[in-house]
Coordinates of C-alpha atoms in Angstrom, one line a residue:
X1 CA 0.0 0.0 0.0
X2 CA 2.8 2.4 1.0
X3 CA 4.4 2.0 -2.9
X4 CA 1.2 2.4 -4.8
X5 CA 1.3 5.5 -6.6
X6 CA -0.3 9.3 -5.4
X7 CA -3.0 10.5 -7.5
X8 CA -3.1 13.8 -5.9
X9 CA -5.8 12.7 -2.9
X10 CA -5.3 10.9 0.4
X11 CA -6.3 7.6 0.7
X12 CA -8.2 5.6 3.0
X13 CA -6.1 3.0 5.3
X14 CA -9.1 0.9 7.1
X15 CA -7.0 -2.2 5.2
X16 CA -3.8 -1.0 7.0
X17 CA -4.3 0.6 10.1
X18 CA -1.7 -0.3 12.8
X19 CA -1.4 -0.8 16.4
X20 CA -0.8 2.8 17.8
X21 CA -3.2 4.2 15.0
X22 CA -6.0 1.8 15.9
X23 CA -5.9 3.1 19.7
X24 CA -6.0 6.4 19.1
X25 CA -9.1 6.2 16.2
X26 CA -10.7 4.2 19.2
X27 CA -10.3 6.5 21.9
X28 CA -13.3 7.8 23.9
X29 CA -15.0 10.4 22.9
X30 CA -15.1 12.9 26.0
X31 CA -12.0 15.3 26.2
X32 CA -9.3 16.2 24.0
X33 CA -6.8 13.9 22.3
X34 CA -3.5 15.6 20.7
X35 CA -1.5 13.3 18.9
X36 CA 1.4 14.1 18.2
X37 CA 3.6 12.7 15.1
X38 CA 6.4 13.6 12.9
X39 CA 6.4 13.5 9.0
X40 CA 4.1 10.5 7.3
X41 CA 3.1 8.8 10.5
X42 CA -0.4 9.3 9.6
X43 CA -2.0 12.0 11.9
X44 CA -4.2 13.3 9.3
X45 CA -5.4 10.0 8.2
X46 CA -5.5 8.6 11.8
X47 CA -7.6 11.7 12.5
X48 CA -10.6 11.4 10.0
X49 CA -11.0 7.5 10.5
X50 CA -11.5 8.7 14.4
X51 CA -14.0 11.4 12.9
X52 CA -15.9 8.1 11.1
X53 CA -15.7 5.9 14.0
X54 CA -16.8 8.5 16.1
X55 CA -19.6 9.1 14.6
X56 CA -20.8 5.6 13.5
X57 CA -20.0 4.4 17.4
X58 CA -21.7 7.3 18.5
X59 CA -24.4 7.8 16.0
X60 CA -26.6 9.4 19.1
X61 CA -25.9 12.5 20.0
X62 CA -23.2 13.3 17.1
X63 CA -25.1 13.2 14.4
X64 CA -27.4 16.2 15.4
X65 CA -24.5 18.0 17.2
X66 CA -22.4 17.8 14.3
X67 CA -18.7 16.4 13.9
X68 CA -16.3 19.7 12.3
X69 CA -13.0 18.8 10.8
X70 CA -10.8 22.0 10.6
X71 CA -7.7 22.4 8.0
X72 CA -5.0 24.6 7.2
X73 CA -6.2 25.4 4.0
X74 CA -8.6 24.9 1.0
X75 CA -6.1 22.7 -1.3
X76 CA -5.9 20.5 1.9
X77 CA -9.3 20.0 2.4
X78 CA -9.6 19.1 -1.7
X79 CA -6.6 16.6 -0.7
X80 CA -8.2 15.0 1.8
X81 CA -11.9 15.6 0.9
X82 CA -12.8 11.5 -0.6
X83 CA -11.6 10.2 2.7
X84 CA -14.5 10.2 5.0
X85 CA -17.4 9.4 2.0
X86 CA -15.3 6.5 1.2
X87 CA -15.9 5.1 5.3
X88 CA -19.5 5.9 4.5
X89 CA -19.3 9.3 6.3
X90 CA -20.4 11.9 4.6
X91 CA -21.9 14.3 7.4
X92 CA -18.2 15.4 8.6
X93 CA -17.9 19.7 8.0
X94 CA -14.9 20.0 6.3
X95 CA -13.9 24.1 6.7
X96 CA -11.2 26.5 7.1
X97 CA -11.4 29.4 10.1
X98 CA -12.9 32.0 7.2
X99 CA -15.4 29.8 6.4
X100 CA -16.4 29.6 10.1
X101 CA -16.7 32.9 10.2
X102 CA -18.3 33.8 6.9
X103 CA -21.6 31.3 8.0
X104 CA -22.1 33.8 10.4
X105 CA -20.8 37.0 7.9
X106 CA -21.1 35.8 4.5
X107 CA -20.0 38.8 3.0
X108 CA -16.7 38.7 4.7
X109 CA -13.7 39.0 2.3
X110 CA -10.6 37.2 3.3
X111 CA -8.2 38.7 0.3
X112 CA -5.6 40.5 2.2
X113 CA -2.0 38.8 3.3
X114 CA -0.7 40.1 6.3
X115 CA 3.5 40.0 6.5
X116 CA 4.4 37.6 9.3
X117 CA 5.1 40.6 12.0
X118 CA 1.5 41.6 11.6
X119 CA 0.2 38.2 11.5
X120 CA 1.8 37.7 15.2
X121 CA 0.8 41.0 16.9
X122 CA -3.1 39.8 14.9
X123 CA -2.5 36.2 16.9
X124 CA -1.3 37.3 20.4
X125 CA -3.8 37.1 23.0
X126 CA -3.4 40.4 24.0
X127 CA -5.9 41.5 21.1
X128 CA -8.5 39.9 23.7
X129 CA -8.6 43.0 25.9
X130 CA -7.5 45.4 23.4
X131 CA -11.0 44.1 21.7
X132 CA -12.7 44.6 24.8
X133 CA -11.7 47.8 25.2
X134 CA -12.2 49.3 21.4
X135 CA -15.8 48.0 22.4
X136 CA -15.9 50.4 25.9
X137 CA -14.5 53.0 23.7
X138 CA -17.4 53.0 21.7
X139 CA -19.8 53.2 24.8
X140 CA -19.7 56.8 25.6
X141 CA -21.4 59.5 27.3
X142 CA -22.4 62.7 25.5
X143 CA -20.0 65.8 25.4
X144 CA -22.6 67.7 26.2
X145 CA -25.9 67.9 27.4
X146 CA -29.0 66.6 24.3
X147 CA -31.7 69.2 24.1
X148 CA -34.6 68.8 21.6
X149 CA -38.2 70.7 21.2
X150 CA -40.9 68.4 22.1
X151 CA -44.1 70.7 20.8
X152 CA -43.5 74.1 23.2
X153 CA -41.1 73.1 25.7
X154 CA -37.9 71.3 25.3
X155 CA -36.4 68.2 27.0
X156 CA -32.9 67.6 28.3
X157 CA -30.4 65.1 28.4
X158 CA -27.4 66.1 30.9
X159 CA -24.2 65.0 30.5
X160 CA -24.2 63.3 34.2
X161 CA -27.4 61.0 33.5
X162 CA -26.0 59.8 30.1
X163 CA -22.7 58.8 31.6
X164 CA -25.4 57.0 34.1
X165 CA -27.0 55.3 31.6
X166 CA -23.6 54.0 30.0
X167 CA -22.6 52.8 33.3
X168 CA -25.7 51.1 34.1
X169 CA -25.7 49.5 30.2
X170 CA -22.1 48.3 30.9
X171 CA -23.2 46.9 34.6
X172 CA -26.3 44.7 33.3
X173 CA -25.2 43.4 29.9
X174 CA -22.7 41.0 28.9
X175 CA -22.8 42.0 25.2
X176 CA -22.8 45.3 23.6
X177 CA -25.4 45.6 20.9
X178 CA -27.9 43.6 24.1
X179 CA -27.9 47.2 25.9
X180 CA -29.0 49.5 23.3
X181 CA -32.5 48.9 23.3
X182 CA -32.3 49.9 27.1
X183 CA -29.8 52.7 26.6
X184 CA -32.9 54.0 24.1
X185 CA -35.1 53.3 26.9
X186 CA -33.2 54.9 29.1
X187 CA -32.9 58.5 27.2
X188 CA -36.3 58.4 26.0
X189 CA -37.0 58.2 30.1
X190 CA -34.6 60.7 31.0
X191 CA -35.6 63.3 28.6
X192 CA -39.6 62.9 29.6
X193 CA -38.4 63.0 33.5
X194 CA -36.6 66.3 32.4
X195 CA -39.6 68.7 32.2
X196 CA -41.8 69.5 34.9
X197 CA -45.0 68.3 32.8
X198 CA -43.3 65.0 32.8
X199 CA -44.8 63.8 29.2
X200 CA -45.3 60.0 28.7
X201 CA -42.1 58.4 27.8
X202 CA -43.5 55.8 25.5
X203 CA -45.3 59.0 23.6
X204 CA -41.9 60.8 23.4
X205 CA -40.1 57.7 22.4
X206 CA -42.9 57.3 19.8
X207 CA -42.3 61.1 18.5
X208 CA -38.2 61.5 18.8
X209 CA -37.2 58.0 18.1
X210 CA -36.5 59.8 14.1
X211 CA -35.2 62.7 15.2
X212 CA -31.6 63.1 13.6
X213 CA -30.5 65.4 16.9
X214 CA -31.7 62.2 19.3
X215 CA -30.6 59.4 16.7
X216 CA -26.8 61.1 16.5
X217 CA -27.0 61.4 20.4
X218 CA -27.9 57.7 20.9
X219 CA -25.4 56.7 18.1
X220 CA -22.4 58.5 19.8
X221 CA -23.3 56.7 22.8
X222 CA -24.2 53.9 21.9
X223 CA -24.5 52.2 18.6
X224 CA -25.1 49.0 17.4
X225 CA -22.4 47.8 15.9
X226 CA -21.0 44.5 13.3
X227 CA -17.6 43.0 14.2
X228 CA -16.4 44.7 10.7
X229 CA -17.1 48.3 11.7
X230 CA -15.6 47.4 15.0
X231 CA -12.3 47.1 13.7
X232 CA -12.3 48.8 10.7
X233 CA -13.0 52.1 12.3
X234 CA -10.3 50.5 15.2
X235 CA -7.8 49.6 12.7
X236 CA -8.3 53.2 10.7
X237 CA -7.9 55.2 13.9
X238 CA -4.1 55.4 15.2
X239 CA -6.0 57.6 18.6
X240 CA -8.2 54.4 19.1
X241 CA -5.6 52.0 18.6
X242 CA -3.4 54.2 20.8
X243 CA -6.2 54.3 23.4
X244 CA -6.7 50.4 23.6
X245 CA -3.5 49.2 23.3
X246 CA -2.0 51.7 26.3
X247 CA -5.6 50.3 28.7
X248 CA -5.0 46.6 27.4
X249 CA -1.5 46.2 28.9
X250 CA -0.4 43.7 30.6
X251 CA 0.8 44.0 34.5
X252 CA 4.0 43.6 33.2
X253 CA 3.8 46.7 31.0
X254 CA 3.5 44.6 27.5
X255 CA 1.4 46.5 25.0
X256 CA 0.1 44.7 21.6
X257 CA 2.2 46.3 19.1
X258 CA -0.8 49.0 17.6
X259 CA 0.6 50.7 15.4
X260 CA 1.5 47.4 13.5
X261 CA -2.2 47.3 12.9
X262 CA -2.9 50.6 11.4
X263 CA -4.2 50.9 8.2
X264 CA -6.6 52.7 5.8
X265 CA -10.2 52.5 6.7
X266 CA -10.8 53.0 2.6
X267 CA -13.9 54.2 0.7
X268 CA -16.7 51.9 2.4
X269 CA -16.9 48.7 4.1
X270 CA -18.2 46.2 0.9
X271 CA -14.9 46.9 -0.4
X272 CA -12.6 46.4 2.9
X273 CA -10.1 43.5 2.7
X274 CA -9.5 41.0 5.8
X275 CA -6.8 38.5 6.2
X276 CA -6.7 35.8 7.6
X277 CA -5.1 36.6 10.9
X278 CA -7.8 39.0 11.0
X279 CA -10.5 36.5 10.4
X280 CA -10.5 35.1 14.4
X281 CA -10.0 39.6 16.0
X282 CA -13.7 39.6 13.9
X283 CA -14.9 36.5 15.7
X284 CA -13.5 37.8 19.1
X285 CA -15.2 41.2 18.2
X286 CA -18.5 39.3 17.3
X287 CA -18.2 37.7 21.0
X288 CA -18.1 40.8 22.6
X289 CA -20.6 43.1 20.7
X290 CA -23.3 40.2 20.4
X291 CA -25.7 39.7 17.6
X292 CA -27.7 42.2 16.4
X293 CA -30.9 42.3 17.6
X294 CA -32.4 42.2 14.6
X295 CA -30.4 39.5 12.9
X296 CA -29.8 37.1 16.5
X297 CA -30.9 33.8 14.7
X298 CA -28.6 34.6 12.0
X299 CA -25.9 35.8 14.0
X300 CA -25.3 32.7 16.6
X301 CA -22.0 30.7 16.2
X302 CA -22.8 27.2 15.7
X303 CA -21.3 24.5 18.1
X304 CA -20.4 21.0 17.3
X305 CA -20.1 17.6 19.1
X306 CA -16.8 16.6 17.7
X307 CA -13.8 18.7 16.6
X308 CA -11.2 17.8 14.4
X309 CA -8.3 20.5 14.4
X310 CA -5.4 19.5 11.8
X311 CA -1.9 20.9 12.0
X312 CA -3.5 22.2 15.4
X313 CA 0.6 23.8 16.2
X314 CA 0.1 26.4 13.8
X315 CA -2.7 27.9 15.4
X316 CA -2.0 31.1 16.7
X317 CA -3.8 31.8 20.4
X318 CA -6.5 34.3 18.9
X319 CA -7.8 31.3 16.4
X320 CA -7.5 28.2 19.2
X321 CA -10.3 30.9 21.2
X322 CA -12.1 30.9 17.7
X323 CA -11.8 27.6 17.8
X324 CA -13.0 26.5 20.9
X325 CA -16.4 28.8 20.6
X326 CA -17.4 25.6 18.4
X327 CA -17.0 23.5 20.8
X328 CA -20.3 22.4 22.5
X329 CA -18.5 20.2 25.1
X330 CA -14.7 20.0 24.5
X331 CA -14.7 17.1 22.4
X332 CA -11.8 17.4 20.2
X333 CA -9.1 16.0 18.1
X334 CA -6.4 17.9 17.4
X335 CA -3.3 16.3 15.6
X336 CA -0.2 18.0 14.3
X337 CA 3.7 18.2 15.0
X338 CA 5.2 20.8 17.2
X339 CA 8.6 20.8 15.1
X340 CA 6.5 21.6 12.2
X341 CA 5.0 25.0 13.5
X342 CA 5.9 27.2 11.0
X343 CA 3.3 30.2 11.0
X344 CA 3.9 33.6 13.0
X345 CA 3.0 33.0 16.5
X346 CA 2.6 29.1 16.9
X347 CA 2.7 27.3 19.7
X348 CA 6.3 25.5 21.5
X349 CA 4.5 23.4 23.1
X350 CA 1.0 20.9 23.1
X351 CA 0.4 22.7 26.4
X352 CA 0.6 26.0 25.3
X353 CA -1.6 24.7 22.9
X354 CA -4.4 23.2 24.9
X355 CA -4.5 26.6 27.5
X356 CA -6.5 28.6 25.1
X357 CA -8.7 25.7 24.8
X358 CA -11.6 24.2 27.1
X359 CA -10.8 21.6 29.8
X360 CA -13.9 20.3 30.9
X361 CA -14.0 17.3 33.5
X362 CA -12.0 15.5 31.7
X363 CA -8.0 16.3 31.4
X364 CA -6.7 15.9 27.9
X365 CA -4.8 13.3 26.9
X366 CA -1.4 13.6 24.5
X367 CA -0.7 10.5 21.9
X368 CA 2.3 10.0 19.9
X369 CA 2.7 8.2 16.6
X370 CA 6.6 7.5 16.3
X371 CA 6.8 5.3 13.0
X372 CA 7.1 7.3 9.7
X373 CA 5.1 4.9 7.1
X374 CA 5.5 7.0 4.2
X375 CA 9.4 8.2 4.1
X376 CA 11.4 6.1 3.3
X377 CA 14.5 6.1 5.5
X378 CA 17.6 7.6 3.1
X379 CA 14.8 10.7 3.1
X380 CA 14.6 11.0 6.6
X381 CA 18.2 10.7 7.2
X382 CA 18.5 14.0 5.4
X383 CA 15.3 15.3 7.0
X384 CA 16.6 14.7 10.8
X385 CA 19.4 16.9 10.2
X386 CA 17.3 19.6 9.8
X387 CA 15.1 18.8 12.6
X388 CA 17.4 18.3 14.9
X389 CA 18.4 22.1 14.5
X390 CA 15.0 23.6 14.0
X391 CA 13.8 21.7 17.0
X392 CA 15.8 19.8 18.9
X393 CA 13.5 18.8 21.8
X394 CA 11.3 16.8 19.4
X395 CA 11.5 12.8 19.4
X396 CA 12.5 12.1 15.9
X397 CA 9.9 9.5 13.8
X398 CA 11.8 6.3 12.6
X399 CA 11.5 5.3 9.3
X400 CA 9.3 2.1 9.1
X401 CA 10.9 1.9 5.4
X402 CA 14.3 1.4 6.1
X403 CA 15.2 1.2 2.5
X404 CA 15.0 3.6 -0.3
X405 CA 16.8 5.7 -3.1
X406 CA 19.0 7.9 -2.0
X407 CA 18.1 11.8 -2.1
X408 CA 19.4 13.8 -4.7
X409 CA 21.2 16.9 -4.2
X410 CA 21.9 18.9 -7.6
X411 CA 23.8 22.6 -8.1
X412 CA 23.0 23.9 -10.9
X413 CA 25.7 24.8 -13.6
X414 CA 26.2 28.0 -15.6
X415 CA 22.4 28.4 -16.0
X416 CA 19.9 29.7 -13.6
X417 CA 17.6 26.5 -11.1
X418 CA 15.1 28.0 -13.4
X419 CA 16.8 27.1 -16.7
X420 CA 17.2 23.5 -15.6
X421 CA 13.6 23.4 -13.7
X422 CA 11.9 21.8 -16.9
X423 CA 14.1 19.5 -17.5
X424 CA 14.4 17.7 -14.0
X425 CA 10.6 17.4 -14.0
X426 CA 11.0 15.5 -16.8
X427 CA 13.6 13.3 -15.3
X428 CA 12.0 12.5 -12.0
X429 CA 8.3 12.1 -14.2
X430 CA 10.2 9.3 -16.1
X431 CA 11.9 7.3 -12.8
X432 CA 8.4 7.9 -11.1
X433 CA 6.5 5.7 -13.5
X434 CA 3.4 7.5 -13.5
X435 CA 3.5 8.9 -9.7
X436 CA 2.8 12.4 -8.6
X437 CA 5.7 15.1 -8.1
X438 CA 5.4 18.2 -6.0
X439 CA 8.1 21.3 -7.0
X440 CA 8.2 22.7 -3.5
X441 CA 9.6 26.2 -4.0
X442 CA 9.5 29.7 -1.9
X443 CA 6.7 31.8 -1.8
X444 CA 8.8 34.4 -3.9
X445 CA 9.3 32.3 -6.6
X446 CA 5.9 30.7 -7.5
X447 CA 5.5 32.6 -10.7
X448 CA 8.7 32.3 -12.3
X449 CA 8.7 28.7 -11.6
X450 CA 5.0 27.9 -13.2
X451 CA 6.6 30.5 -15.9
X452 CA 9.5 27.8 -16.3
X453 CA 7.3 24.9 -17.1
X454 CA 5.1 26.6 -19.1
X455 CA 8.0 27.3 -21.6
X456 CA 9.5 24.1 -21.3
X457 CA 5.9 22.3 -22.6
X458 CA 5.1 20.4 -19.3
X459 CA 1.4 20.0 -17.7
X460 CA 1.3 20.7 -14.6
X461 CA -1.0 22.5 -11.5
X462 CA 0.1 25.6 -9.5
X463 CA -1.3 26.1 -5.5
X464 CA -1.5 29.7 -5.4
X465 CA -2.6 31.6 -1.9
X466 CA -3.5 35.0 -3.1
X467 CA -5.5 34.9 0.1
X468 CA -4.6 31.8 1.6
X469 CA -7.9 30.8 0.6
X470 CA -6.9 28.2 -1.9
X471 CA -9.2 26.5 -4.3
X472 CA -8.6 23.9 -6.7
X473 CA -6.5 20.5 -5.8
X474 CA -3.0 19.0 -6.3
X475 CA -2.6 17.8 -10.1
X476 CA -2.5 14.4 -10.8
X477 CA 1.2 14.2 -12.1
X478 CA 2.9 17.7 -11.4
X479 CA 1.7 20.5 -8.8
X480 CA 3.9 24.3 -8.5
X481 CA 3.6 24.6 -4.4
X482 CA 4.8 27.4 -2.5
X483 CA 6.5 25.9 0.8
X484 CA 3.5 27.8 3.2
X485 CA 1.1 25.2 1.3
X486 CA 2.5 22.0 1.2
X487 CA 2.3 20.8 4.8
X488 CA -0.2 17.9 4.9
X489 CA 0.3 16.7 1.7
X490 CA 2.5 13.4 0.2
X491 CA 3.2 12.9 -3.5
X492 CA 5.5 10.3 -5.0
X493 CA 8.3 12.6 -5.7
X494 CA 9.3 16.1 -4.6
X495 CA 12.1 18.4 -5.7
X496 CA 12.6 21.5 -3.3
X497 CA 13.9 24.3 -5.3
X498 CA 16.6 26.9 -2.9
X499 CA 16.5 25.5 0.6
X500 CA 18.1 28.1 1.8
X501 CA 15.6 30.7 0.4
X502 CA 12.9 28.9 2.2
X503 CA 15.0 29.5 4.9
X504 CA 15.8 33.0 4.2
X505 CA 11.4 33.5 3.7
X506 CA 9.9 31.8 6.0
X507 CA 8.7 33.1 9.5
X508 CA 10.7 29.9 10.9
X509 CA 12.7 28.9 7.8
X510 CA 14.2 25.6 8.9
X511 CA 10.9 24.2 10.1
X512 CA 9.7 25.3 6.8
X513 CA 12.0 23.6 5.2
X514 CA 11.5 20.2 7.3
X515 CA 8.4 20.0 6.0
X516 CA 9.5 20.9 2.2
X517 CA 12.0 17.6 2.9
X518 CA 9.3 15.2 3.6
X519 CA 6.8 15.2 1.6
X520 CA 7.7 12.5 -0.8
X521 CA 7.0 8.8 -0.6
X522 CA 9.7 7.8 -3.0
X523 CA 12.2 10.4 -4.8
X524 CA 13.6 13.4 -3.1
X525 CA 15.5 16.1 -5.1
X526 CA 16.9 18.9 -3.7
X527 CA 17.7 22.0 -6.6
X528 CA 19.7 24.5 -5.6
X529 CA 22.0 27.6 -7.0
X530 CA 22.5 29.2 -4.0
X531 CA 24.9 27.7 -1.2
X532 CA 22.7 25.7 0.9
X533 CA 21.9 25.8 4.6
X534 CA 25.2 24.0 7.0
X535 CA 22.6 21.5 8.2
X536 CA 22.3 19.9 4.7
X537 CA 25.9 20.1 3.9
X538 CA 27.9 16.5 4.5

């Protein structure tokens, strides 16, 4: 099974499932489970066949709770998307964080790519209270006192009572957009208490609720408000970031880095761009403003039975809190490899992990898969030496195929990696016999390298991330793959174009490039022009 050729989707392995799989697809369903496992032990696999058995062993109550899986990326949920239908499962959400979000705000546009700095500062939970407080900042009392005719006398609003009235909102409700039906309330009273004929308050709610004087009052004090104009007007105002960021500091003095997230607030709000850092700051923002009134059945987040988290390390603090909002009873799944956290903000640790996500009665438990099925050993050889200087604490995964071809490391001559990109695909298509090959290059050179094959007549697919909201799936014989994409995956053959580019790129460059390393089943080629990193020097 492990030599059959890739077509480009994972497989099912209900014929070969081993030991240390088996007990981990079997565990109970209460709590959390992390396994743990290095390159090609299985974790993703392992992961949806506990989904299926899951929800076949526990048919009652899952099925009408729902059972959500949760991946990195669209072209990893293509890769992986035949895998539960072909256990007879086909109930299992498959979704990325945007998509989470946009069933709630479907007009949401994830287009934007933050650079790794922002993408940390967007991740660290100190955006929780600097949230919390862009919220009180928009709960205000007047700057001075309201006065409006009401037929031949006029009513008045002192300053004093509306800073009441925001005190009191703030004092009985939990979420923003809750209280300003009684903040209307509230002023409508306060101006009919203000006049010695003390008119009815219903009757002057009934003949200023359209005033524009009243309506701007009751807006600047408090308006009802999406997650989207939350932080768009946060993120478009240096004062208010300023103002949050300074009130949101830790005891130790550590501020989120505001000015980080500045930017313009543009033209109007259809056309406003979100990344998707900022995806789980608009969940944390929907949290704390609360539906609106008028939309609450549309508005509440979903929970599930079952939660599959994959390449769970990754997860920045801000999205694990996104995360565990789904989570009905903290029954979850989540599977990954600490010395494969790449992304701006991950986690160093499984623990670190699991404290931004629900405990419940039952302490979480943390598995380890240890065998590599799908690498064969030569390839690991050359993988471990990377590993053991990107992350040395890890346990290394043996190789379960101790035999293999040996990897093959190739400088280029007088012409560019580029020149002689066309002509090695060709060369590792012919030893593959028909099996998939992924070229694994940096993020920079994505173009240039589709460019290359293009000229050089050779089909092929390229995994682009504009947004990092990727659609399509891996081609059936050759896929282009920026480095930031191809964790997850396994092809027959890979060639990794400039390791030490990757390394130069990436937010954590050598892990980046431990994954590049071991993707491949079969053939490893390494292409290079520039020197390449010490640790893969003999």
């Amino acid at each position: 099974a492990l030599e059959q050729n890739r077509d480009g989707q994972l497989r099912d392995i209900v014929a070969t499932i081993q030991g240390e799989q088996d007990e981990i697809i079997r565990h109970r369903l209460k709590g959390t489970v992390v396994v743990q496992g290095g390159p090609g032990t299985g974790k993703t696999v392992v992961a949806l066949h506990r989904a299926a058995y899951l929800l076949y062993t526990h048919r009652f109550p899952l099925e009408g709770q729902g059972v959500l899986v949760i991946g990195p990326n669209r072209l990893f949920l293509r890769y992986i998307e035949r895998v539960l239908p072909s256990l007879g499962e086909a109930g299992v959400q498959l979704t990325v964080l945007a998509d989470l979000l946009a069933d709630v705000f479907p007009d949401t546009r994830v287009t934007l790519v933050d650079s790794p700095e922002q993408a940390a500062v967007k991740g660290d939970p100190l955006m929780v209270d600097l949230i919390g407080e862009a919220v009180r900042d928009r709960e205000r009392p007047l700057r001075e006192d309201l006065v409006v005719d009401y037929g031949v006398i006029r009513l008045r609003l002192p300053v004093a009572e509306s800073r009441r009235i925001v005190r009191e909102a703030r004092r009985r409700f939990r979420h923003h957009n809750a209280a300003r039906r009684f903040v209307e309330t509230e002023v409508f009273n306060a101006l009919a208490e203000s006049h010695r004929t003390r008119p009815d308050p219903a009757t002057v709610a009934a003949r200023l609720e359209g005033d524009a004087v009243v309506r701007a009052a009751l807006e600047h004090m408090w308006p009802v408000l999406t997650p989207h104009e939350l932080l768009r007007d946060l993120f478009g105002s240096a004062a208010l970031l300023r103002s949050a960021a300074t009130r949101s500091a830790t005891p130790d003095g550590r501020i989120a880095d505001w000015r980080s997230l500045r930017r313009d607030r543009g033209p109007d709000l259809a056309g406003y761009s979100w990344s998707d850092a900022d995806v789980p700051l608009l969940d944390e923002a929907h949290v704390r403003l609360g539906p609106n009134p008028e939309r609450r059945a549309e508005e509440e987040i979903r929970t599930y039975g079952h939660i599959v988290v994959d390449e769970a390390q990754d997860h920045t603090p801000m999205a694990l809190r996104m995360i565990a909002r789904r989570s009905l009873n903290g029954s979850m799944t989540l599977v990954g490899d600490i010395a494969q956290a790449t992304s701006p903000g991950a986690a160093d640790s499984w623990e670190d992990v699991l404290t931004h996500l629900p405990t419940g009665s039952t302490p979480p438990e943390i598995r380890e898969l240890t065998l590599s099925y799908r690498i064969p050993g030569p390839n690991l050889k050359l993988a471990l030496r990377i590993l053991q200087r990107a992350a040395p604490g890890i346990t290394p995964p043996v190789a379960v195929r101790e035999k293999g071809e040996e990897p093959l490391i190739h400088r280029t001559g007088g012409q560019s990696v580029l020149g002689e990109l066309g002509e090695m695909v060709r060369d590792e298509l012919l030893r593959l016999e028909g099996g998939s090959l992924a070229v694994i290059v940096p993020a920079s050179m994505l173009a240039s390298a589709h460019r290359a094959l293009v000229e050089a007549g050779i089909e092929h697919g390229t995994a682009t991330n504009a947004s990092r909201n990727v659609t399509g799936r891996l081609h059936p014989r050759v896929t282009v793959v920026p480095v930031n994409l191809v964790k997850g995956l396994e092809l027959d053959g890979s060639i990794v174009v400039e390791p030490s580019l990757i390394v130069a790129e990436e937010p954590q460059g050598l892990r980046a490039l431990y994954v590049a390393m071991t993707r491949s089943t079969r053939r490893l080629v390494v292409l290079h022009g520039l020197p390449l990193p010490d640790c893969l020097i003999a």
